[in-house]
Amino acid sequence: MDEFRTWPKETLLEMLQVQGVSGVSAAMSKDELLATLMSLLPADSDQPEGDASADAVGGDTAGGDTAGTEATGDRVSAIDEDKVTFRVRWRTTTYKVVLPRAATLAELKRQVYEHTGVLVADQVIEGVTAYGAALTDDTSFLELDMVVPVYDVTMSGKPVCESSSAAAAAPPPSSTASNWSSHRMSNSNDDARAFRAVLRSAATAGRGSRVSGPVVRAPSRSAALQARKEAKAFTTAFEAEFGTGHPPFFDGALEEAFHSATALSRFVVVVLHNSDAEFSQQFCEHILCSEYVREVVVMNALVWARNVAGAADERNPHVRKLAAVAETGLSRASLVIDQYPVVACVGAVNGEMALLSARTGYVTVDDMVACVLEAAEAHSRRADDERVAMSKRLKVAAAAEASLTDSERAERDERERLAAERTAMREQQDAAYQASLAADRAKAKAKAEAEAKATEAKLAAERVMLEEARAAEAAATRLASLKDALPTEPEADGADVVTVAVRTSSGRLQRRFTAATLFDTVLDWLEVEGIKNVIGVASTYPRKQYGRGAGSLSEAGFSGSIIFNVCTE
């Protein structure tokens, strides 16, 4: 009882659901789930029994089968009448598997796979066919009218990857109820070491050949940079919440991951994570960060992951891209993206992206590992098929070469030589044509640049002329205005008349003004007479300059006649 209290609530719920217990739900508390689980156990049992538990009960030693029967005999009487027990004999070991009577033969094979490593497709189970008509993997035990509580069956088949003879000598790891939990959730133990030995062999199977380069186009530079930013952001957010125990995430676009994986004779595990989905927290924490998952993935594939939260439908480019890959005729599996997370294994088939296997929604460690191993097997078969096809092509070519006579071989060589010469000539002509095009483009560019410069110079000159004309017009208008504003020149014999003479660089100017005339008016008169940039006039003795705002002639003390020198800027 104390052992089960350490299990997470999710593990208890999954165990009860797998057992087919009705009435359990996620709304139940952990104590309620624990009480329900304990009610299913025999009174003298310390270990739970379920479809995921299988005990190795004997071997090919004296009395081995009898010992196995005795080891399970006490429990058989306590088994629910809605369940059926199988004693599966494989090689030297017998495993007990308990399943609901509504289960199918496929579910029995999946349980056997967990303990033997023999793929479902490779299993041959003898002992069940006697109970009904022709069987398929979808046949349920209810259809077979299996009323006996315990059945002895024999399974034959070879594990997906046997690394050495030790695999046959030592039984595969058993999966009791207690390590059923750790197999999904946690740590390293003897099962882990045995399981990893199988995975290491699986990772190396079928890697002897290299496939031709993929025809998938690499992303543009800007798209690649954007993909790296997205990958970095996803990894940072993921590790901040779930830690660093995940398989390495590829730092780039999906196309780049595909190219890299193909070069390594591997495939890509695509993970579309939706942080808003129901199972995302459990998947990231207990599945993607599982030590088992990390090792199987690292040995077989590269991982490309993104978070599609907020746009987890066809609006999201990652969803569209993966859906398009799944719909190609080269794909080996189907995929409907309606639940998250999405785990899809993508590999190269005839140089193009193809879906090898996939899982969506609620994914356990077993589901994840099975998905990757299915893809590894498909990937290995494809590599084997390519090697066989290449071998056949080489043999055909060798046979054809051997059947040629000397004259036929000489004719072939001559045809190849002529074809090579024609190819070289076409390449030279193409190169010359491209060089001519480049020269024409350079000339056209230089001409266009010269014309542009000439046009710009012409426009600049026109702008200068226009500005000068406007300035001259403005100056003429101003002079005309100043001339009109000058007072009438008084008579020489008038009262308070001052005769002003100004020496200039070109001669002498003279005009009569009244004594009340301002120096501003005197300076305006000088501008009207054509003296430019005038700023004032200066008396000779005493030397003093008078500019605008200096007052009137009488205020400055001038009367009669006065001579000034002009002052300009």
Coordinates of C-alpha atoms in Angstrom, one line a residue, residues 14-569:
E14 CA -3.9 5.3 -16.3
M15 CA -3.4 2.0 -14.6
L16 CA -7.1 1.7 -13.7
Q17 CA -8.2 2.8 -17.2
V18 CA -5.9 0.2 -18.8
Q19 CA -7.5 -2.4 -16.5
G20 CA -10.8 -1.5 -17.9
V21 CA -12.2 -0.4 -14.6
S22 CA -15.5 1.5 -15.1
G23 CA -16.4 4.6 -13.2
V24 CA -12.9 6.1 -12.9
S25 CA -12.2 9.6 -14.1
A26 CA -9.7 12.4 -13.7
A27 CA -12.2 14.2 -11.3
M28 CA -11.5 11.5 -8.7
S29 CA -8.9 12.3 -6.0
K30 CA -5.7 10.4 -5.6
D31 CA -7.0 8.6 -2.4
E32 CA -10.2 7.5 -4.3
L33 CA -8.1 6.1 -7.2
L34 CA -5.8 4.4 -4.7
A35 CA -8.7 2.8 -2.9
T36 CA -10.2 1.6 -6.2
L37 CA -6.9 0.1 -7.2
M38 CA -6.5 -1.7 -3.9
S39 CA -10.0 -3.1 -4.1
L40 CA -9.0 -5.0 -7.3
L41 CA -6.1 -6.8 -5.6
P42 CA -6.3 -10.2 -3.9
A43 CA -6.1 -9.9 -0.1
D44 CA -2.7 -11.7 0.1
S45 CA -1.2 -9.8 -2.8
D46 CA 1.3 -6.9 -2.5
Q47 CA 1.6 -6.3 -6.2
P48 CA -1.1 -5.0 -8.5
E49 CA -2.0 -7.1 -11.6
G50 CA -2.9 -5.5 -14.9
D51 CA -2.5 -5.7 -18.5
A52 CA 0.9 -4.1 -18.2
S53 CA 2.2 -6.6 -15.7
A54 CA 3.9 -9.8 -16.8
D55 CA 5.8 -12.1 -14.5
A56 CA 8.5 -14.5 -15.8
V57 CA 7.5 -17.7 -14.1
G58 CA 9.8 -20.4 -15.3
G59 CA 12.3 -21.7 -17.8
D60 CA 13.6 -24.8 -19.4
T61 CA 14.8 -26.2 -16.1
A62 CA 13.4 -29.3 -14.5
G63 CA 9.8 -28.6 -13.4
G64 CA 10.0 -25.2 -14.9
D65 CA 6.5 -25.2 -16.3
T66 CA 5.0 -26.7 -13.1
A67 CA 6.7 -24.1 -11.1
G68 CA 5.2 -21.4 -13.3
T69 CA 1.7 -22.8 -12.9
E70 CA 2.2 -23.0 -9.1
A71 CA 3.5 -19.4 -9.1
T72 CA 0.4 -18.1 -10.7
G73 CA -2.1 -20.6 -9.3
D74 CA -3.1 -18.6 -6.2
R75 CA -3.7 -15.5 -8.3
V76 CA -5.9 -17.2 -10.9
S77 CA -8.7 -17.7 -8.5
A78 CA -8.7 -14.0 -7.7
I79 CA -8.8 -12.8 -11.3
D80 CA -11.9 -10.9 -12.4
E81 CA -14.2 -13.0 -14.5
D82 CA -14.2 -10.1 -17.1
K83 CA -10.5 -10.7 -17.7
V84 CA -8.5 -13.5 -19.3
T85 CA -5.0 -14.5 -18.4
F86 CA -2.4 -15.7 -21.0
R87 CA 0.8 -17.6 -20.1
V88 CA 3.0 -16.7 -23.1
R89 CA 6.0 -18.9 -23.6
W90 CA 8.9 -17.4 -25.6
R91 CA 12.2 -19.2 -25.8
T92 CA 13.2 -20.2 -22.3
T93 CA 10.8 -17.9 -20.4
T94 CA 7.1 -17.7 -19.7
Y95 CA 5.3 -14.4 -19.2
K96 CA 1.8 -13.9 -17.7
V97 CA -0.3 -11.2 -19.3
V98 CA -3.8 -10.2 -18.0
L99 CA -6.2 -8.5 -20.4
P100 CA -9.9 -7.6 -20.4
R101 CA -12.0 -10.2 -22.4
A102 CA -13.0 -7.3 -24.7
A103 CA -9.4 -6.8 -25.7
T104 CA -8.0 -7.9 -29.1
L105 CA -5.2 -10.1 -30.2
A106 CA -3.3 -6.9 -31.2
E107 CA -3.4 -5.8 -27.6
L108 CA -1.9 -9.1 -26.5
K109 CA 0.8 -8.7 -29.1
R110 CA 1.6 -5.2 -27.9
Q111 CA 2.0 -6.5 -24.4
V112 CA 4.3 -9.3 -25.6
Y113 CA 6.3 -6.8 -27.5
E114 CA 6.9 -4.8 -24.4
H115 CA 8.6 -7.8 -22.7
T116 CA 10.3 -9.5 -25.6
G117 CA 11.2 -6.8 -28.1
V118 CA 9.6 -8.8 -30.9
L119 CA 7.7 -6.5 -33.2
V120 CA 3.9 -7.0 -33.5
A121 CA 4.2 -7.7 -37.2
D122 CA 6.8 -10.4 -36.6
Q123 CA 5.0 -12.3 -33.8
V124 CA 3.5 -15.7 -34.4
I125 CA 1.3 -16.8 -31.5
E126 CA 0.2 -20.4 -31.4
G127 CA -2.5 -21.7 -29.1
V128 CA -5.2 -19.1 -29.8
T129 CA -6.4 -20.2 -33.2
A130 CA -7.9 -23.4 -31.7
Y131 CA -10.6 -21.3 -30.1
G132 CA -12.3 -19.8 -33.1
A133 CA -12.3 -19.2 -36.8
A134 CA -9.7 -17.3 -38.8
L135 CA -8.0 -14.6 -36.6
T136 CA -7.0 -11.1 -37.3
D137 CA -5.3 -8.7 -35.0
D138 CA -8.6 -6.9 -34.5
T139 CA -10.3 -10.1 -33.3
S140 CA -11.5 -9.7 -29.6
F141 CA -11.3 -12.6 -27.1
L142 CA -15.1 -12.3 -26.6
E143 CA -15.6 -13.3 -30.2
L144 CA -13.5 -16.4 -29.5
D145 CA -15.8 -17.5 -26.6
M146 CA -12.7 -17.9 -24.4
V147 CA -14.3 -19.1 -21.1
V148 CA -11.3 -20.7 -19.5
P149 CA -9.5 -18.3 -17.1
V150 CA -6.0 -19.2 -18.1
Y151 CA -4.5 -20.0 -21.6
D152 CA -1.1 -21.3 -22.4
V153 CA 0.2 -20.0 -25.7
T154 CA 3.6 -20.0 -27.5
M155 CA 5.1 -17.1 -29.3
S156 CA 7.9 -17.3 -31.8
G157 CA 9.7 -14.4 -33.5
K158 CA 13.0 -12.5 -33.3
P159 CA 13.4 -9.2 -31.5
V160 CA 13.7 -6.1 -33.7
C161 CA 17.4 -5.8 -32.9
E162 CA 19.3 -8.6 -31.2
S163 CA 22.7 -7.1 -30.3
S164 CA 24.4 -10.4 -29.3
S165 CA 23.8 -13.9 -28.2
A166 CA 23.3 -12.6 -24.7
A167 CA 20.0 -11.3 -25.8
A168 CA 18.8 -14.9 -26.3
A169 CA 20.4 -16.2 -23.2
A170 CA 19.0 -13.6 -20.8
P171 CA 15.2 -13.0 -20.6
P172 CA 14.0 -9.5 -21.5
P173 CA 13.2 -7.2 -18.6
S174 CA 10.0 -8.0 -16.8
S175 CA 7.5 -5.3 -16.2
T176 CA 5.9 -5.6 -12.8
A177 CA 3.3 -3.0 -11.7
S178 CA 5.9 -1.0 -9.8
N179 CA 8.3 -0.6 -12.7
W180 CA 5.4 -0.1 -15.0
S181 CA 5.3 3.3 -13.5
S182 CA 9.0 4.0 -13.6
H183 CA 9.1 2.7 -17.2
R184 CA 7.0 5.8 -18.1
M185 CA 8.1 8.3 -15.5
S186 CA 11.6 8.0 -14.2
N187 CA 14.9 6.5 -13.6
S188 CA 17.6 4.0 -14.5
N189 CA 17.5 0.4 -13.4
D190 CA 18.3 -3.1 -14.7
D191 CA 15.4 -2.9 -17.3
A192 CA 16.8 0.4 -18.5
R193 CA 20.3 -1.1 -19.2
A194 CA 18.8 -4.1 -21.0
F195 CA 16.5 -1.9 -23.0
R196 CA 19.3 0.4 -24.0
A197 CA 21.3 -2.5 -25.3
V198 CA 18.5 -3.3 -27.7
L199 CA 18.1 0.3 -28.7
R200 CA 21.8 0.7 -29.4
S201 CA 21.6 -2.3 -31.8
A202 CA 18.5 -0.8 -33.4
A203 CA 20.2 2.5 -34.0
T204 CA 23.0 0.8 -36.0
A205 CA 20.8 -1.4 -38.1
G206 CA 20.6 -0.4 -41.7
R207 CA 23.1 2.4 -41.6
G208 CA 25.6 0.8 -43.9
S209 CA 24.4 2.7 -47.0
R210 CA 24.0 6.4 -47.9
V211 CA 21.0 7.5 -49.8
S212 CA 21.1 10.1 -52.6
G213 CA 20.8 13.7 -51.5
P214 CA 17.3 14.9 -50.8
V215 CA 15.5 17.0 -53.3
V216 CA 13.9 19.1 -50.5
R217 CA 14.9 22.7 -51.1
A218 CA 16.8 24.4 -48.4
P219 CA 15.2 27.5 -46.8
S220 CA 16.2 31.0 -47.8
R221 CA 18.8 32.9 -45.7
S222 CA 16.1 35.0 -44.1
A223 CA 13.9 32.0 -43.4
A224 CA 16.8 30.1 -41.9
L225 CA 17.7 33.0 -39.6
Q226 CA 14.1 33.2 -38.5
A227 CA 14.0 29.4 -37.9
R228 CA 17.1 29.7 -35.6
K229 CA 15.4 32.4 -33.6
E230 CA 12.3 30.3 -33.2
A231 CA 14.3 27.3 -32.2
K232 CA 16.2 29.2 -29.6
A233 CA 13.1 30.8 -28.2
F234 CA 11.4 27.4 -28.0
T235 CA 14.4 25.7 -26.3
T236 CA 14.7 28.5 -23.8
A237 CA 11.0 28.5 -22.8
F238 CA 11.0 24.6 -22.7
E239 CA 14.0 24.3 -20.4
A240 CA 12.8 27.1 -18.2
E241 CA 9.7 25.1 -17.5
F242 CA 10.7 21.4 -17.8
G243 CA 14.5 21.4 -17.5
T244 CA 17.3 20.1 -19.8
G245 CA 16.6 16.4 -19.7
H246 CA 15.0 16.5 -23.2
P247 CA 16.6 15.2 -26.4
P248 CA 18.6 17.9 -28.2
F249 CA 16.3 20.2 -30.3
F250 CA 17.5 21.0 -33.8
D251 CA 18.6 24.6 -34.2
G252 CA 17.1 25.5 -37.6
A253 CA 14.4 25.0 -40.1
L254 CA 12.6 21.6 -40.7
E255 CA 14.2 21.4 -44.1
E256 CA 17.6 21.9 -42.6
A257 CA 16.9 19.2 -40.0
F258 CA 15.8 16.9 -42.8
H259 CA 19.0 17.4 -44.8
S260 CA 21.2 16.9 -41.7
A261 CA 19.3 13.7 -40.7
T262 CA 19.5 12.3 -44.3
A263 CA 23.3 13.0 -44.3
L264 CA 23.6 11.0 -41.1
S265 CA 21.3 8.2 -42.4
R266 CA 18.7 9.1 -39.8
F267 CA 15.3 10.7 -39.7
V268 CA 13.6 13.6 -38.0
V269 CA 11.2 13.4 -35.0
V270 CA 8.9 16.3 -35.4
V271 CA 7.2 17.5 -32.1
L272 CA 4.4 20.0 -32.4
H273 CA 3.8 21.1 -28.8
N274 CA 0.7 23.1 -27.8
S275 CA 1.1 24.6 -24.4
D276 CA -2.7 25.1 -24.3
A277 CA -3.5 21.4 -24.9
E278 CA -4.7 19.0 -22.1
F279 CA -1.7 16.6 -22.2
S280 CA 1.1 19.0 -22.9
Q281 CA 2.4 19.3 -19.4
Q282 CA 2.5 15.5 -18.8
F283 CA 4.0 14.9 -22.2
C284 CA 6.9 17.4 -21.8
E285 CA 7.7 16.5 -18.2
H286 CA 7.3 12.7 -18.2
I287 CA 7.6 11.6 -21.8
L288 CA 9.9 14.0 -23.8
C289 CA 12.2 14.3 -20.7
S290 CA 12.2 10.6 -20.1
E291 CA 15.7 9.0 -20.1
Y292 CA 14.4 6.1 -22.2
V293 CA 12.9 8.4 -24.8
R294 CA 16.0 10.5 -24.9
E295 CA 18.3 7.6 -25.6
V296 CA 16.1 5.9 -28.2
V297 CA 15.6 9.2 -30.1
V298 CA 19.3 10.3 -29.9
M299 CA 20.4 7.0 -31.3
N300 CA 18.0 7.1 -34.3
A301 CA 17.0 10.6 -35.1
L302 CA 17.2 14.4 -34.8
V303 CA 14.4 16.3 -33.0
W304 CA 12.7 19.3 -34.4
A305 CA 10.2 20.9 -32.1
R306 CA 7.9 24.0 -32.1
N307 CA 5.1 25.4 -29.9
V308 CA 2.0 26.1 -32.0
A309 CA -0.1 27.5 -29.1
G310 CA -2.5 30.2 -30.3
A311 CA -2.7 29.0 -33.9
A312 CA -2.8 25.2 -33.7
D313 CA -4.7 24.8 -37.0
E314 CA -4.1 25.3 -40.7
R315 CA -3.2 28.9 -40.1
N316 CA 0.0 27.8 -38.5
P317 CA 2.8 27.2 -41.2
H318 CA 4.3 24.3 -39.2
V319 CA 0.9 22.5 -39.1
R320 CA 0.4 23.1 -42.8
K321 CA 3.9 21.8 -43.6
L322 CA 3.6 18.6 -41.6
A323 CA 0.1 18.0 -42.9
A324 CA 1.4 18.4 -46.5
V325 CA 4.2 15.9 -45.8
A326 CA 1.7 13.4 -44.4
E327 CA -0.5 13.7 -47.6
T328 CA 2.3 12.9 -50.0
G329 CA 2.1 9.5 -51.8
L330 CA 5.5 8.5 -50.4
S331 CA 4.3 8.6 -46.8
R332 CA 4.2 5.3 -44.9
A333 CA 1.7 6.4 -42.3
S334 CA -1.4 8.7 -41.9
L335 CA -1.8 11.7 -39.7
V336 CA -4.8 13.8 -38.6
I337 CA -3.7 16.8 -36.6
D338 CA -6.7 17.3 -34.3
Q339 CA -5.0 16.6 -30.9
Y340 CA -1.8 17.7 -29.3
P341 CA 1.0 17.0 -28.8
V342 CA 1.9 15.7 -32.2
V343 CA 4.8 13.3 -32.7
A344 CA 5.7 12.6 -36.3
C345 CA 8.7 10.8 -37.7
V346 CA 9.8 12.2 -41.0
G347 CA 12.4 10.5 -43.2
A348 CA 13.7 10.5 -46.8
V349 CA 11.9 8.4 -49.3
N350 CA 13.2 8.8 -52.9
G351 CA 14.9 12.0 -51.6
E352 CA 11.6 13.6 -50.5
M353 CA 10.1 14.1 -47.1
A354 CA 7.7 11.3 -46.1
L355 CA 5.9 10.4 -42.9
L356 CA 7.2 7.2 -41.4
S357 CA 5.1 7.0 -38.2
A358 CA 3.1 9.3 -36.0
R359 CA 1.2 9.6 -32.6
T360 CA -1.1 12.4 -31.4
G361 CA -2.9 13.4 -28.2
Y362 CA -2.3 11.2 -25.1
V363 CA 1.2 9.7 -25.7
T364 CA 3.0 7.5 -23.2
V365 CA 6.6 6.5 -23.1
D366 CA 5.7 3.2 -24.8
D367 CA 3.8 5.1 -27.5
M368 CA 6.8 7.4 -28.1
V369 CA 9.3 4.6 -28.2
A370 CA 7.1 2.5 -30.5
C371 CA 6.7 5.5 -32.8
V372 CA 10.4 6.0 -33.1
L373 CA 11.2 2.3 -33.5
E374 CA 8.5 1.9 -36.2
A375 CA 10.2 4.8 -38.1
A376 CA 13.6 3.2 -37.5
E377 CA 12.4 -0.1 -38.9
A378 CA 10.8 1.6 -41.9
H379 CA 14.0 3.7 -42.4
S380 CA 16.1 0.5 -42.2
R381 CA 13.9 -1.3 -44.7
R382 CA 14.1 1.5 -47.1
A383 CA 17.9 1.6 -46.8
D384 CA 18.0 -2.2 -47.4
D385 CA 15.7 -1.9 -50.4
E386 CA 18.0 0.8 -51.9
R387 CA 21.0 -1.4 -51.3
V388 CA 19.3 -4.3 -53.0
A389 CA 18.1 -2.2 -55.9
M390 CA 21.6 -0.7 -56.3
S391 CA 23.1 -4.2 -56.2
K392 CA 20.7 -5.4 -58.9
R393 CA 21.6 -2.4 -61.1
L394 CA 25.3 -3.0 -60.7
K395 CA 24.9 -6.7 -61.6
V396 CA 22.9 -5.8 -64.7
A397 CA 25.5 -3.3 -65.7
A398 CA 28.3 -5.7 -65.1
A399 CA 26.5 -8.4 -67.1
A400 CA 25.9 -6.0 -70.0
E401 CA 29.5 -4.9 -69.9
A402 CA 30.7 -8.5 -70.0
S403 CA 28.5 -9.4 -73.0
L404 CA 30.0 -6.6 -75.2
T405 CA 32.4 -7.5 -78.0
D406 CA 35.5 -5.5 -78.6
S407 CA 33.9 -3.7 -81.6
E408 CA 30.7 -3.0 -79.6
R409 CA 32.8 -1.7 -76.8
A410 CA 34.8 0.5 -79.2
E411 CA 31.6 1.9 -80.7
R412 CA 30.2 2.6 -77.3
D413 CA 33.3 4.4 -76.3
E414 CA 33.3 6.5 -79.5
R415 CA 29.6 7.4 -78.9
E416 CA 30.5 8.5 -75.3
R417 CA 33.5 10.5 -76.6
L418 CA 31.4 12.3 -79.2
A419 CA 28.6 12.9 -76.6
A420 CA 31.2 14.3 -74.2
E421 CA 32.6 16.6 -76.9
R422 CA 29.2 17.8 -77.8
T423 CA 28.5 18.5 -74.1
A424 CA 31.7 20.3 -73.7
M425 CA 31.0 22.4 -76.8
R426 CA 27.5 23.3 -75.6
E427 CA 29.0 24.3 -72.2
Q428 CA 31.6 26.5 -74.0
Q429 CA 28.9 28.1 -76.1
D430 CA 26.7 28.6 -73.1
A431 CA 29.7 30.2 -71.2
A432 CA 30.5 32.5 -74.2
Y433 CA 26.8 33.4 -74.5
Q434 CA 26.6 34.2 -70.8
A435 CA 29.8 36.3 -71.0
S436 CA 28.3 38.2 -74.0
L437 CA 25.1 38.8 -72.0
A438 CA 27.1 40.0 -69.1
A439 CA 29.1 42.4 -71.2
D440 CA 25.9 43.8 -72.8
R441 CA 24.4 44.2 -69.4
A442 CA 27.5 46.1 -68.2
K443 CA 27.5 48.4 -71.2
A444 CA 23.8 49.1 -70.8
K445 CA 24.3 49.7 -67.1
A446 CA 27.2 52.2 -67.8
K447 CA 25.1 54.0 -70.5
A448 CA 22.2 54.2 -68.2
E449 CA 24.3 55.6 -65.4
A450 CA 25.9 58.2 -67.7
E451 CA 22.5 59.3 -69.0
A452 CA 21.3 59.5 -65.5
K453 CA 24.3 61.7 -64.5
A454 CA 23.8 64.0 -67.5
T455 CA 20.1 64.3 -66.8
E456 CA 20.9 65.2 -63.2
A457 CA 23.5 67.8 -64.2
K458 CA 21.0 69.4 -66.6
L459 CA 18.3 69.5 -64.0
A460 CA 20.7 71.0 -61.5
A461 CA 21.8 73.7 -64.0
E462 CA 18.1 74.5 -64.7
R463 CA 17.4 74.8 -61.0
V464 CA 20.4 77.2 -60.6
M465 CA 19.2 79.3 -63.5
L466 CA 15.7 79.4 -62.2
E467 CA 16.8 80.4 -58.8
E468 CA 19.0 83.2 -60.2
A469 CA 16.2 84.4 -62.3
R470 CA 13.9 84.5 -59.3
A471 CA 16.6 86.3 -57.3
A472 CA 17.1 88.9 -60.1
E473 CA 13.4 89.4 -60.4
A474 CA 13.0 89.8 -56.6
A475 CA 16.0 92.3 -56.6
A476 CA 14.4 94.3 -59.5
T477 CA 11.1 94.4 -57.8
R478 CA 12.7 95.6 -54.6
L479 CA 14.7 98.3 -56.3
A480 CA 11.6 99.5 -58.1
S481 CA 9.8 99.6 -54.7
L482 CA 12.7 101.6 -53.2
K483 CA 12.8 104.1 -56.1
D484 CA 9.1 104.7 -55.8
A485 CA 9.5 105.3 -52.1
L486 CA 12.3 108.0 -52.5
P487 CA 11.1 111.5 -51.6
T488 CA 11.1 114.2 -54.4
E489 CA 14.4 116.0 -54.6
P490 CA 14.0 119.5 -53.2
E491 CA 15.0 122.7 -55.0
A492 CA 18.6 124.0 -54.5
D493 CA 17.4 127.2 -53.0
G494 CA 15.0 125.6 -50.6
A495 CA 15.1 125.9 -46.8
D496 CA 16.9 123.2 -44.8
V497 CA 18.3 121.5 -48.0
V498 CA 21.4 119.3 -47.6
T499 CA 23.4 118.3 -50.6
V500 CA 24.8 114.8 -50.2
A501 CA 27.8 113.7 -52.3
V502 CA 29.0 110.1 -52.1
R503 CA 32.3 108.9 -53.5
T504 CA 32.1 105.3 -55.0
S505 CA 34.6 103.0 -56.7
S506 CA 33.2 104.1 -60.0
G507 CA 32.9 107.8 -59.4
R508 CA 30.7 110.2 -57.5
L509 CA 27.0 110.4 -56.8
Q510 CA 25.1 113.5 -55.6
R511 CA 21.5 114.4 -54.6
R512 CA 19.7 116.9 -52.5
F513 CA 17.7 115.9 -49.4
T514 CA 15.9 117.8 -46.7
A515 CA 17.6 118.0 -43.4
A516 CA 14.9 115.7 -41.9
T517 CA 15.7 112.9 -44.3
L518 CA 16.8 109.6 -42.5
F519 CA 20.0 107.8 -43.3
D520 CA 17.8 104.8 -44.2
T521 CA 16.5 106.9 -47.2
V522 CA 20.0 107.9 -48.2
L523 CA 21.1 104.2 -48.3
D524 CA 18.0 103.3 -50.3
W525 CA 19.0 106.0 -52.8
L526 CA 22.4 104.4 -53.1
E527 CA 20.9 101.0 -53.8
V528 CA 18.6 102.4 -56.4
E529 CA 21.7 103.9 -58.0
G530 CA 23.2 100.5 -58.3
I531 CA 25.5 100.2 -55.4
K532 CA 25.3 96.7 -54.1
N533 CA 25.6 95.4 -50.5
V534 CA 25.7 99.0 -49.1
I535 CA 25.6 99.0 -45.3
G536 CA 26.3 102.7 -44.6
V537 CA 28.1 105.9 -45.3
A538 CA 31.1 107.5 -43.5
S539 CA 32.1 111.1 -43.0
T540 CA 35.7 112.0 -43.7
Y541 CA 36.4 114.2 -40.7
P542 CA 35.7 113.2 -38.1
R543 CA 35.6 109.6 -39.3
K544 CA 32.2 108.2 -38.4
Q545 CA 29.9 105.6 -40.0
Y546 CA 26.2 106.0 -40.3
G547 CA 24.0 103.1 -41.1
R548 CA 20.4 102.2 -41.0
G549 CA 18.7 103.4 -37.8
A550 CA 21.3 106.3 -37.4
G551 CA 18.6 108.9 -37.4
S552 CA 18.3 112.0 -39.8
L553 CA 20.8 114.2 -41.4
S554 CA 20.0 117.1 -39.1
E555 CA 20.2 114.9 -36.0
A556 CA 23.7 113.9 -37.1
G557 CA 24.6 117.7 -37.4
F558 CA 24.8 117.9 -41.2
S559 CA 23.7 121.0 -43.2
G560 CA 24.6 122.6 -46.5
S561 CA 26.8 120.2 -48.3
I562 CA 28.4 116.9 -47.1
I563 CA 30.7 114.3 -48.7
F564 CA 30.5 110.7 -47.6
N565 CA 32.4 107.5 -48.5
V566 CA 30.2 104.5 -49.2
C567 CA 30.6 101.5 -46.9
T568 CA 29.8 98.0 -48.4
E569 CA 30.0 94.5 -47.0

